Short mmCIF file of C-alpha atoms and ligand atoms in Angstrom, two decimals:
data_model
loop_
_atom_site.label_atom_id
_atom_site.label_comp_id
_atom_site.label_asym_id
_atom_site.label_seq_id
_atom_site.Cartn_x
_atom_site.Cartn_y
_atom_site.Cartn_z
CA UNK A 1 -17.62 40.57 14.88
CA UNK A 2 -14.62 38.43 15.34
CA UNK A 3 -12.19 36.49 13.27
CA UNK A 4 -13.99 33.23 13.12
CA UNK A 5 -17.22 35.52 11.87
CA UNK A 6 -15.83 38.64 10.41
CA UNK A 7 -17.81 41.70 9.58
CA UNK A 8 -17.57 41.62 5.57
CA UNK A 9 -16.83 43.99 3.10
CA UNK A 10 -17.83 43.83 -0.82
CA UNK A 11 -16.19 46.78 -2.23
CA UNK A 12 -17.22 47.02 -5.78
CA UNK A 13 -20.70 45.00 -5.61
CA UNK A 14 -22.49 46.14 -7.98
CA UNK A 15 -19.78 44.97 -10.91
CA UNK A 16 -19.49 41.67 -12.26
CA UNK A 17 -16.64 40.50 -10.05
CA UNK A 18 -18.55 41.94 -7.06
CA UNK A 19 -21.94 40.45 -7.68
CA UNK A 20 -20.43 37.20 -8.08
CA UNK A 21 -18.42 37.34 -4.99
CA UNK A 22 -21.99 37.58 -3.23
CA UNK A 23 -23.00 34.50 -4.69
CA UNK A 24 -20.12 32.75 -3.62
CA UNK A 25 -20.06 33.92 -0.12
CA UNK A 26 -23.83 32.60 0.11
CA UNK A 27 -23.52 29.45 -1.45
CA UNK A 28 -20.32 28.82 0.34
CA UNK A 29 -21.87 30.05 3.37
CA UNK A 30 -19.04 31.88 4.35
CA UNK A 31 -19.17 32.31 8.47
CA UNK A 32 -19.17 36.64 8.47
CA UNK A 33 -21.40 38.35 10.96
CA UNK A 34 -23.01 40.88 8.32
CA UNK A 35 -22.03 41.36 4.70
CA UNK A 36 -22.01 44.74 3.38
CA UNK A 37 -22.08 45.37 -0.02
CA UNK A 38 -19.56 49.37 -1.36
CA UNK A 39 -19.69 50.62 -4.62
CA UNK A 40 -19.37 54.24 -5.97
CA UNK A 41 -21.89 56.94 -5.56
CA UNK A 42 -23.55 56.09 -8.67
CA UNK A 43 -24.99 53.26 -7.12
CA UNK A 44 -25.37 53.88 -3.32
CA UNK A 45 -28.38 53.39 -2.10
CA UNK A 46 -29.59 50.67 -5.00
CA UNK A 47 -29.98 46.58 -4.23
CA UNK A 48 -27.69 43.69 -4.66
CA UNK A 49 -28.84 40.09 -4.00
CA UNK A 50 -27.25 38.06 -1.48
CA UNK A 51 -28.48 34.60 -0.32
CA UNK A 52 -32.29 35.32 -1.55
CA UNK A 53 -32.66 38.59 0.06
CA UNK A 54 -32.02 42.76 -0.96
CA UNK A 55 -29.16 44.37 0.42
CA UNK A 56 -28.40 48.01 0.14
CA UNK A 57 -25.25 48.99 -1.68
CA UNK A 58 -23.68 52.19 0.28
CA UNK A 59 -21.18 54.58 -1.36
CA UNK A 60 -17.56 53.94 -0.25
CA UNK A 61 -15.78 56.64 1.57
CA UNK A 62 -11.97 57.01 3.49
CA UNK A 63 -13.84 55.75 6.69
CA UNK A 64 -16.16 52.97 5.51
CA UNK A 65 -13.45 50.23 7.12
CA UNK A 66 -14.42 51.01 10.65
CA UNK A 67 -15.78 47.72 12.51
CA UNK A 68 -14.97 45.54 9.82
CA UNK A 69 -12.36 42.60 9.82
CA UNK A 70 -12.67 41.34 5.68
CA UNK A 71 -12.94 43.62 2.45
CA UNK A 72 -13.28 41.80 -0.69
CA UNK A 73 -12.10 44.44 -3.33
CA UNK A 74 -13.55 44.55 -6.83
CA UNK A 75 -13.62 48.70 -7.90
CA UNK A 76 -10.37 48.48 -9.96
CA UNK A 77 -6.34 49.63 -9.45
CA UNK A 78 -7.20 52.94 -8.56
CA UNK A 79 -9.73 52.70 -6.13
CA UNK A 80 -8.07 49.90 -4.72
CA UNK A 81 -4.61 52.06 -4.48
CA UNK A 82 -6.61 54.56 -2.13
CA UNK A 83 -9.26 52.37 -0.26
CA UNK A 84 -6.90 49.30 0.49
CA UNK A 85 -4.31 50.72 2.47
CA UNK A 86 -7.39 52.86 4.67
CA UNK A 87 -9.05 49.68 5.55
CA UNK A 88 -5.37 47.82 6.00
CA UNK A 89 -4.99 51.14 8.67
CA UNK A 90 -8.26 50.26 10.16
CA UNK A 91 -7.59 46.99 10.60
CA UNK A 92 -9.68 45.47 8.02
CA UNK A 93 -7.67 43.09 6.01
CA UNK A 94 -8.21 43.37 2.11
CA UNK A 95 -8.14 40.85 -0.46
CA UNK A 96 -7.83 42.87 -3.58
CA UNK A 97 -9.02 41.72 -7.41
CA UNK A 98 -6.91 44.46 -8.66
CA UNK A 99 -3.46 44.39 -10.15
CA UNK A 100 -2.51 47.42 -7.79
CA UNK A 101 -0.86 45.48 -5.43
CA UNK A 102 -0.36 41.90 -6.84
CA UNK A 103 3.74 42.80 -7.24
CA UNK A 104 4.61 45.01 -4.17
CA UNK A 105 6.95 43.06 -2.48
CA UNK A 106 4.99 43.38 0.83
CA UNK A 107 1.62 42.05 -0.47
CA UNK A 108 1.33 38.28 -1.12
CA UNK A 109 -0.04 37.11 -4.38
CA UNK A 110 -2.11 33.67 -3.48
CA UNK A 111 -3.87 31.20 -5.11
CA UNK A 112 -4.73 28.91 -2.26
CA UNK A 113 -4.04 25.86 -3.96
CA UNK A 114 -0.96 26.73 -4.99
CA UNK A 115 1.02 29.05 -2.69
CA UNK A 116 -1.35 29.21 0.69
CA UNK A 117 1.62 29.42 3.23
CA UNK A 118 1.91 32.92 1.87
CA UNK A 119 -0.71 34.35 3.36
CA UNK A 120 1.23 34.24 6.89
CA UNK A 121 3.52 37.05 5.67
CA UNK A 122 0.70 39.50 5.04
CA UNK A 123 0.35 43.41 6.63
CA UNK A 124 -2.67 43.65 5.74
CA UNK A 125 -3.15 43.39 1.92
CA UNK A 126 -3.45 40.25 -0.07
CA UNK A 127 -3.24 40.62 -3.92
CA UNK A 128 -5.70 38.26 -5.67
CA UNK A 129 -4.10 37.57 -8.95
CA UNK A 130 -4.96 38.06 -12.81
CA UNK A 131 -7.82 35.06 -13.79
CA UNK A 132 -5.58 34.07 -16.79
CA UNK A 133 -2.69 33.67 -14.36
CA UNK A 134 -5.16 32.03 -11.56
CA UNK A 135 -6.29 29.06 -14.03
CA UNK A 136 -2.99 28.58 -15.50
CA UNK A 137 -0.91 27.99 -12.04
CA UNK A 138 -3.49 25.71 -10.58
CA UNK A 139 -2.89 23.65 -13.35
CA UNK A 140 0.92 24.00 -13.32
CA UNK A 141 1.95 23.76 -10.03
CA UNK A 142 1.69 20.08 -9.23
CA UNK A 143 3.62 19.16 -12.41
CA UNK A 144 6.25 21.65 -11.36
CA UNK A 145 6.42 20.35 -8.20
CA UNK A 146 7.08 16.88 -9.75
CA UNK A 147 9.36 17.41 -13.06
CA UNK A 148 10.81 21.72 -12.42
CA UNK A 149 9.00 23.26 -14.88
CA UNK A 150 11.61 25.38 -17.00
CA UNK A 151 9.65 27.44 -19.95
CA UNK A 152 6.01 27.94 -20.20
CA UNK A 153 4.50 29.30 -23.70
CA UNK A 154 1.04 30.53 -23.07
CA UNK A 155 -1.58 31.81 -25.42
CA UNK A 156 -5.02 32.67 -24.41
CA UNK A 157 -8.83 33.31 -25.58
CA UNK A 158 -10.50 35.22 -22.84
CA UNK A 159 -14.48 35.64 -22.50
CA UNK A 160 -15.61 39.43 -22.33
CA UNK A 161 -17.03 39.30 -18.89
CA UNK A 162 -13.12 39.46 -18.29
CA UNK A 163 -13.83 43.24 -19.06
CA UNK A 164 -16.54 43.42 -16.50
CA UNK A 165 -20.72 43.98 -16.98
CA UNK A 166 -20.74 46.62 -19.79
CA UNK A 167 -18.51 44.41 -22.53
CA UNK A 168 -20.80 41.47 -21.65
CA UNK A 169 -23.54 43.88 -23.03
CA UNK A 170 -21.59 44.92 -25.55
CA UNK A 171 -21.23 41.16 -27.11
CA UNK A 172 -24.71 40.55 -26.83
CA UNK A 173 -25.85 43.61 -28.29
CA UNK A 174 -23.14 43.09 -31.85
CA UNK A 175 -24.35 39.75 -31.69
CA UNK A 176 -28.29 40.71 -32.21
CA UNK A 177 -27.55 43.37 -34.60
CA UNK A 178 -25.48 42.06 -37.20
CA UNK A 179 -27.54 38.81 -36.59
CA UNK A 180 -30.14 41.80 -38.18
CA UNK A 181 -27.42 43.02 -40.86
CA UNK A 182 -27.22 46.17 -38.62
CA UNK A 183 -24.31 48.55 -38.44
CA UNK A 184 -22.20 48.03 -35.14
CA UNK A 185 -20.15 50.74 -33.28
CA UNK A 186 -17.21 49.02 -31.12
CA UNK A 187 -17.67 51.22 -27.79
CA UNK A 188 -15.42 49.07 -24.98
CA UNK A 189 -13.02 47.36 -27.26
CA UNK A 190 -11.40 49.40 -29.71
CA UNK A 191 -12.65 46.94 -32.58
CA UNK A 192 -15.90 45.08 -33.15
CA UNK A 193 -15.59 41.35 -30.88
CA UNK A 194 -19.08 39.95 -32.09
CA UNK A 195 -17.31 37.47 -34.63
CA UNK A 196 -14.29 38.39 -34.23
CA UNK A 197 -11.02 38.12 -32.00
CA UNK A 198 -8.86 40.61 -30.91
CA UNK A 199 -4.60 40.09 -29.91
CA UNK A 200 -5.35 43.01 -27.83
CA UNK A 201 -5.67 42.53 -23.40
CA UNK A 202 -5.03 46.00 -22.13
CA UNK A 203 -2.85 48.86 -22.84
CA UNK A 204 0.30 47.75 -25.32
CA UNK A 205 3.91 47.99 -23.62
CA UNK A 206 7.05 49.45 -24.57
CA UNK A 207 8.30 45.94 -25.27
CA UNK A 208 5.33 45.26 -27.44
CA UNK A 209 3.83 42.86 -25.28
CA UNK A 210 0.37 43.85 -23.98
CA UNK A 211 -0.21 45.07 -19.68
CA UNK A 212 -2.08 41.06 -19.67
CA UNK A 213 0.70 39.39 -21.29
CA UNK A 214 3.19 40.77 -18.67
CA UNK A 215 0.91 40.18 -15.67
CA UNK A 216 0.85 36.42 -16.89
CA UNK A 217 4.63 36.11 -16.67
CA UNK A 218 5.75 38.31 -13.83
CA UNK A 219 2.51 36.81 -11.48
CA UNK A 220 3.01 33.40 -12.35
CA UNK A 221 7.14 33.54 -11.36
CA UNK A 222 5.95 35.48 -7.79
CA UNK A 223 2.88 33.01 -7.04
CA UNK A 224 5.34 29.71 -7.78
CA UNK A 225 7.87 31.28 -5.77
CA UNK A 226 10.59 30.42 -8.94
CA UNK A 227 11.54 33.27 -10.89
CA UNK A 228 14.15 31.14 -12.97
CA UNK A 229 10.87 29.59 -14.81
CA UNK A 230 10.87 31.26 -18.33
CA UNK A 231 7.19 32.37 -19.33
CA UNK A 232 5.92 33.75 -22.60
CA UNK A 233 2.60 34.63 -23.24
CA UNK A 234 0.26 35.90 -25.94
CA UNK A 235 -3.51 37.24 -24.70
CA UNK A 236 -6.26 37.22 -26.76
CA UNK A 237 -10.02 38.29 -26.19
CA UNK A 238 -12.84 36.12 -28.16
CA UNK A 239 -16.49 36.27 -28.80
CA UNK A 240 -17.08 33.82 -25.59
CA UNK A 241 -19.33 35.37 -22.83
CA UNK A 242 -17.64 33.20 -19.56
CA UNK A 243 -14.76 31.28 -19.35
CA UNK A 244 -10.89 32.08 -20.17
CA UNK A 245 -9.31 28.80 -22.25
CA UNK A 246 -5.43 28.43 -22.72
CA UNK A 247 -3.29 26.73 -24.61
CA UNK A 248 -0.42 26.01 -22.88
CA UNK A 249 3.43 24.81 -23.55
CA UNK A 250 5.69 23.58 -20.89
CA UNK A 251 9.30 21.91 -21.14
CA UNK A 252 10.44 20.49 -17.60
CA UNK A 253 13.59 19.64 -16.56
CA UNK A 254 12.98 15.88 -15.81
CA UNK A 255 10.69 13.89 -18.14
CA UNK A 256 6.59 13.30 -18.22
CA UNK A 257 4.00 10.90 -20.22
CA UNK A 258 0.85 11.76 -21.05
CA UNK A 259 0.05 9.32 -17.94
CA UNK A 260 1.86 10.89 -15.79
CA UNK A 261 0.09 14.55 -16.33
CA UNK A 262 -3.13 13.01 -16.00
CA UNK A 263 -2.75 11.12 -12.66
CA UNK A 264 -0.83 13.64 -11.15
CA UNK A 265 -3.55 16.51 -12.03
CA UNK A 266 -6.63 14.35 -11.28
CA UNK A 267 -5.05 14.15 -7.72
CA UNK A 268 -4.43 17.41 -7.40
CA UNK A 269 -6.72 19.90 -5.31
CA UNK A 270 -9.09 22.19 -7.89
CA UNK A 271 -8.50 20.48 -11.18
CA UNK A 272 -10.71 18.03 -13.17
CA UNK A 273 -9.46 16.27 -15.72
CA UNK A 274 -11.51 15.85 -19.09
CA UNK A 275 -9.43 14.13 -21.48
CA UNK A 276 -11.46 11.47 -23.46
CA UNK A 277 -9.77 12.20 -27.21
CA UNK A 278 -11.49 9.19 -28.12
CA UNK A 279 -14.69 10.01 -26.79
CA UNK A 280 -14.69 14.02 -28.15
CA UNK A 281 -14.27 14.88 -24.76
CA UNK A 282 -12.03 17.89 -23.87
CA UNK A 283 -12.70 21.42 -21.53
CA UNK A 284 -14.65 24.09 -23.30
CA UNK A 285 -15.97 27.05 -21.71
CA UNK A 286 -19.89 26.72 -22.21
CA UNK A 287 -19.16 23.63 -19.64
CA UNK A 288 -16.73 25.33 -17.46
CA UNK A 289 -18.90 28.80 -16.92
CA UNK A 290 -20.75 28.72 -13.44
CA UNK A 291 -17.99 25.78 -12.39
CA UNK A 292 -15.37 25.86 -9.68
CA UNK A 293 -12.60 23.54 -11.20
CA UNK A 294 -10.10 24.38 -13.42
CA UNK A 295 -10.51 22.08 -16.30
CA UNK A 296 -7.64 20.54 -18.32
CA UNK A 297 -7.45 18.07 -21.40
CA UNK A 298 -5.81 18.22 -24.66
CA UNK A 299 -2.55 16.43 -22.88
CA UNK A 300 -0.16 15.54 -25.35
CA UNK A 301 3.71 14.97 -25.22
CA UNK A 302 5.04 17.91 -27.39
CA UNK A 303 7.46 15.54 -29.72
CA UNK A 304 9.52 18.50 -30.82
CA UNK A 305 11.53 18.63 -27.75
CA UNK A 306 12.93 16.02 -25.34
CA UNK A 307 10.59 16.80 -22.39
CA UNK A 308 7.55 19.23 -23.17
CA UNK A 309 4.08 18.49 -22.83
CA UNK A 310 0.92 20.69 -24.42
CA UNK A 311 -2.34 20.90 -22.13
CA UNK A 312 -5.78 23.09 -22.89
CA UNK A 313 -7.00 24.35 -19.42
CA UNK A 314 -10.59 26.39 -19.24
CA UNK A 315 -11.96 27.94 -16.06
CA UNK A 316 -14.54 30.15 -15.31
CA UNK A 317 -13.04 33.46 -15.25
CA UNK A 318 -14.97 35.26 -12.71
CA UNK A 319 -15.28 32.60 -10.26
CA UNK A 320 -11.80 30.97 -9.77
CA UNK A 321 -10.32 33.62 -11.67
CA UNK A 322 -11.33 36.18 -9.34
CA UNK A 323 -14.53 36.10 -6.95
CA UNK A 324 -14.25 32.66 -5.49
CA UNK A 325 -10.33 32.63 -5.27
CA UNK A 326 -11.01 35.98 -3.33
CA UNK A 327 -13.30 34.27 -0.94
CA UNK A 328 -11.19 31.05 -0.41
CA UNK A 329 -7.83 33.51 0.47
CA UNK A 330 -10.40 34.93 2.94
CA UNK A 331 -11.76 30.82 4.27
CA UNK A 332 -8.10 30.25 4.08
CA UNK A 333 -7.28 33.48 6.04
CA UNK A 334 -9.78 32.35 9.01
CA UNK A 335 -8.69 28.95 9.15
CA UNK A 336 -5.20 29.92 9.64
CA UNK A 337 -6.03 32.36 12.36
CA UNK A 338 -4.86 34.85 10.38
CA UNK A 339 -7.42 37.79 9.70
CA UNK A 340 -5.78 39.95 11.65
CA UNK A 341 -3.48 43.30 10.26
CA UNK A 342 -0.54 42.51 12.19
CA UNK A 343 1.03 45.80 14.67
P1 NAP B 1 -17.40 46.21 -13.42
O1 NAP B 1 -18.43 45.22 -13.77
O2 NAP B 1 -17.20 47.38 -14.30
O3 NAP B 1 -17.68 46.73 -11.91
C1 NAP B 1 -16.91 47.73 -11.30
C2 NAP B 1 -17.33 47.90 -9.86
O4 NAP B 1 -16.46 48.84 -9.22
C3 NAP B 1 -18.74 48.43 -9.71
O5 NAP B 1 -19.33 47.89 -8.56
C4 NAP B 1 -18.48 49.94 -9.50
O6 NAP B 1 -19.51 50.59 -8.81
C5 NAP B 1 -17.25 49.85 -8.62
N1 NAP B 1 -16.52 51.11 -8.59
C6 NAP B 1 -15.98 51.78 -9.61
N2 NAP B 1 -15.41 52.92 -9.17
C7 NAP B 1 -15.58 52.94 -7.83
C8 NAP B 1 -15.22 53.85 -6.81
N3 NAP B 1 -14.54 54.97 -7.08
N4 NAP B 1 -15.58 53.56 -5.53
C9 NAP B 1 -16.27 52.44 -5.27
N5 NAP B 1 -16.64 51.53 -6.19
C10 NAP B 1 -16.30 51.80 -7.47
O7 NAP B 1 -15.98 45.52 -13.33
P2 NAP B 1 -15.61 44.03 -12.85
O8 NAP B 1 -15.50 43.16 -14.02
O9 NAP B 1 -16.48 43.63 -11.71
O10 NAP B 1 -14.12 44.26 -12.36
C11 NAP B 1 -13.80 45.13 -11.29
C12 NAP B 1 -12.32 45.08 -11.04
O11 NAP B 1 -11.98 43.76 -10.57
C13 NAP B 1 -11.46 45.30 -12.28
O12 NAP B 1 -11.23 46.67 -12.51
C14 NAP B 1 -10.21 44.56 -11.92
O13 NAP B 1 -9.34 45.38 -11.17
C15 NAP B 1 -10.72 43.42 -11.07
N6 NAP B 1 -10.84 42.18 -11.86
C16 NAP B 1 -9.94 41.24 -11.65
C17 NAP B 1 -9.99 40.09 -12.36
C18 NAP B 1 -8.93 39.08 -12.15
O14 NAP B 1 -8.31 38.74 -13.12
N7 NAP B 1 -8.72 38.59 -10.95
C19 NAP B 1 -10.96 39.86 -13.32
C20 NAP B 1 -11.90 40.84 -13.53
C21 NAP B 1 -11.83 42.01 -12.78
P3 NAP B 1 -20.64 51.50 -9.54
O15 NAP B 1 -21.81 50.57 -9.76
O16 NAP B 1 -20.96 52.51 -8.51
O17 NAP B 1 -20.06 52.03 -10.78
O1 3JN B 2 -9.51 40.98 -19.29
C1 3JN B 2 -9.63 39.98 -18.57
O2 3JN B 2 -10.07 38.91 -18.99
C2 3JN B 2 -9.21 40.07 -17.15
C3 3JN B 2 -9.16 41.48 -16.71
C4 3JN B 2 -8.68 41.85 -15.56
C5 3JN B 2 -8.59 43.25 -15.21
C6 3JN B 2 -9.45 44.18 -15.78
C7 3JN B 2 -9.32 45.53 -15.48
C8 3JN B 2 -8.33 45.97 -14.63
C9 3JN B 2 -7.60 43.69 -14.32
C10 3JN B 2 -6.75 42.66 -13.65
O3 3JN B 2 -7.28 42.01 -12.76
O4 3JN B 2 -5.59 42.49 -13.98
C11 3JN B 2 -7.46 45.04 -14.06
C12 3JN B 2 -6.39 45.55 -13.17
O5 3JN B 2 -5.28 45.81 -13.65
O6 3JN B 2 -6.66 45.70 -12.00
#
């Protein structure tokens, strides 16, 4: 092992997140001296594909971190509140999907097109953020950087593999049987989604907002490094099986066209831009699944206010929104010389 091929990590590999993040390491061939995928004991001991062969998923336990120098966390909040800060003591610096960590004051939150330079603070946990947040800030970055972007009005429609492997079964299995006229029995969302769409992302808040919602605004003020930026959000989960679309709303401070959005997001670093009107061409998720960009069309100046602009931005949820924006903060973390958990 060493920092320029680190000893890998999958912690959670047998989950959507996690099985992805093994396709991106392999087709990003990723330099690490041995990839090893954790999950539970409920699945130690069973396969996971990586790069065309079978590895063996082992159960993770308090001293699984020895030897390694990268752990890509997918297991959820709680298993990441006990495991990360092991393998941070071990040395073993964790990039974590979870929102355990994404607003500790110690742990940066980094989207590596957006807000890289904060990696060189890190002790020895990086917080990947939220995929709705991911997509969104890609987008919004290089037109803050240009005009100060002062409110943001968000509203989303989020595919169910957002909820991980067992609601992407769930929305295939509704589908088939009320495409028979059979009886359906909602089992991971609280309502039927076949056909449906639910205002519902997580557990509701005190301040009515839903746990999602409140991740959106609080992440995207940490990752932009601007907590004067005013962000409203309302999450929504639809009958899509990859891809999170947004509508979004921004007012900036100093004014832009239409032209300007477009040529300053087709030069930015991540994005495509798909905005034919003319030609019915505009992002949708059945183009963006599988993709690495985050898509964005639908620009229009919003002509209610002086300077506000309205864009649609899709990405695949499970690659930039979590599995390959974990694996670039670790490419980034190498090429910095930084995969190290400082003294
Ligand atoms: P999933 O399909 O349900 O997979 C969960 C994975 O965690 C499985 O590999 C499971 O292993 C493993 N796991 C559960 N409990 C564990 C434990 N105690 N020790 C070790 N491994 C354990 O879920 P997913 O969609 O991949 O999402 C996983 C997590 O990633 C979520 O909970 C969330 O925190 C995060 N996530 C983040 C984003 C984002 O917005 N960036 C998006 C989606 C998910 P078994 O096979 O043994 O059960
Ligand atoms: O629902 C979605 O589309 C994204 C879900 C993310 C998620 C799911 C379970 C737990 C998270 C997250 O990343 O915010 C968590 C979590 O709080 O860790």
């Amino acid at each position: 092992m060493s920092a320029q091929n680190p000893r890998v990590a999958v912690v959670g590999a047998t989950g959507a997140v996690g099985r992805e993040m093994l396709e991106v390491l392999a087709q990003r061939q990723f330099p690490a001296s041995e990839i090893v995928p954790f999950a539970s004991s409920r699945s130690a001991g069973g396969k996971v594909e990586y790069a065309g062969s079978e590895l063996t998923v082992r159960e993770l336990k308090e001293d699984s971190f020895a030897g390694f120098d990268l752990a890509l966390f997918s297991a959820g909040g709680s298993t990441s509140e006990k495991f990360a800060p092991l393998a941070a003591k071990a040395g073993c610096v964790v990039v974590d999907n979870s929102s355990a960590w994404r607003m500790d004051p110690k742990c940066p939150l980094v989207v590596p097109e957006v807000n890289p330079r904060d990696l060189e603070w890190h002790q020895g946990i990086i917080a990947n953020p939220n995929c709705s947040t991911i997509q969104m800030v890609v987008a919004l970055k290089p037109l803050h950087d240009e005009a100060k972007i002062k409110r943001i009005v968000v509203s989303t429609y989020q595919a169910v593999s957002g909820t991980g492997q067992k609601a992407i079964v769930e929305l295939e299995t509704q589908t088939a049987r009320l495409m028979n006229g059979q009886e359906v029995i909602p089992q991971v969302y609280p309502y039927q989604i076949a056909f449906n769409c639910l205002p519902q992302i997580d557990v509701f808040m005190d301040n009515g907002y839903t746990k999602e919602e409140m991740k959106m605004v609080n992440e995207t003020k940490k990752i932009m490094g601007d907590d004067s930026i005013r962000v409203t959000a309302t999450t929504v989960r639809v009958p899509v099986f990859y891809s999170h679309s947004e509508s979004v709303n921004i007012e900036t401070e100093t004014k832009l066209t239409v032209e300007d959005v477009r040529r300053i997001l087709s030069q930015a670093p991540g994005i495509i831009v798909a905005d034919y009107p003319e030609k019915k061409i505009y992002p949708m998720p059945i183009d963006a699944a599988g993709q690495d960009d985050v898509f964005v069309g639908r620009i229009r100046e919003d002509e209610s206010i002086d300077n506000g602009i309205n864009l649609w931005i899709v990405a695949d949820n499970i690659r930039k929104g979590a599995a390959l924006n974990a694996v670039q903060i670790g490419e980034e973390l190498i090429r910095r010389n930084l995969l190290r958990v400082p003294k």
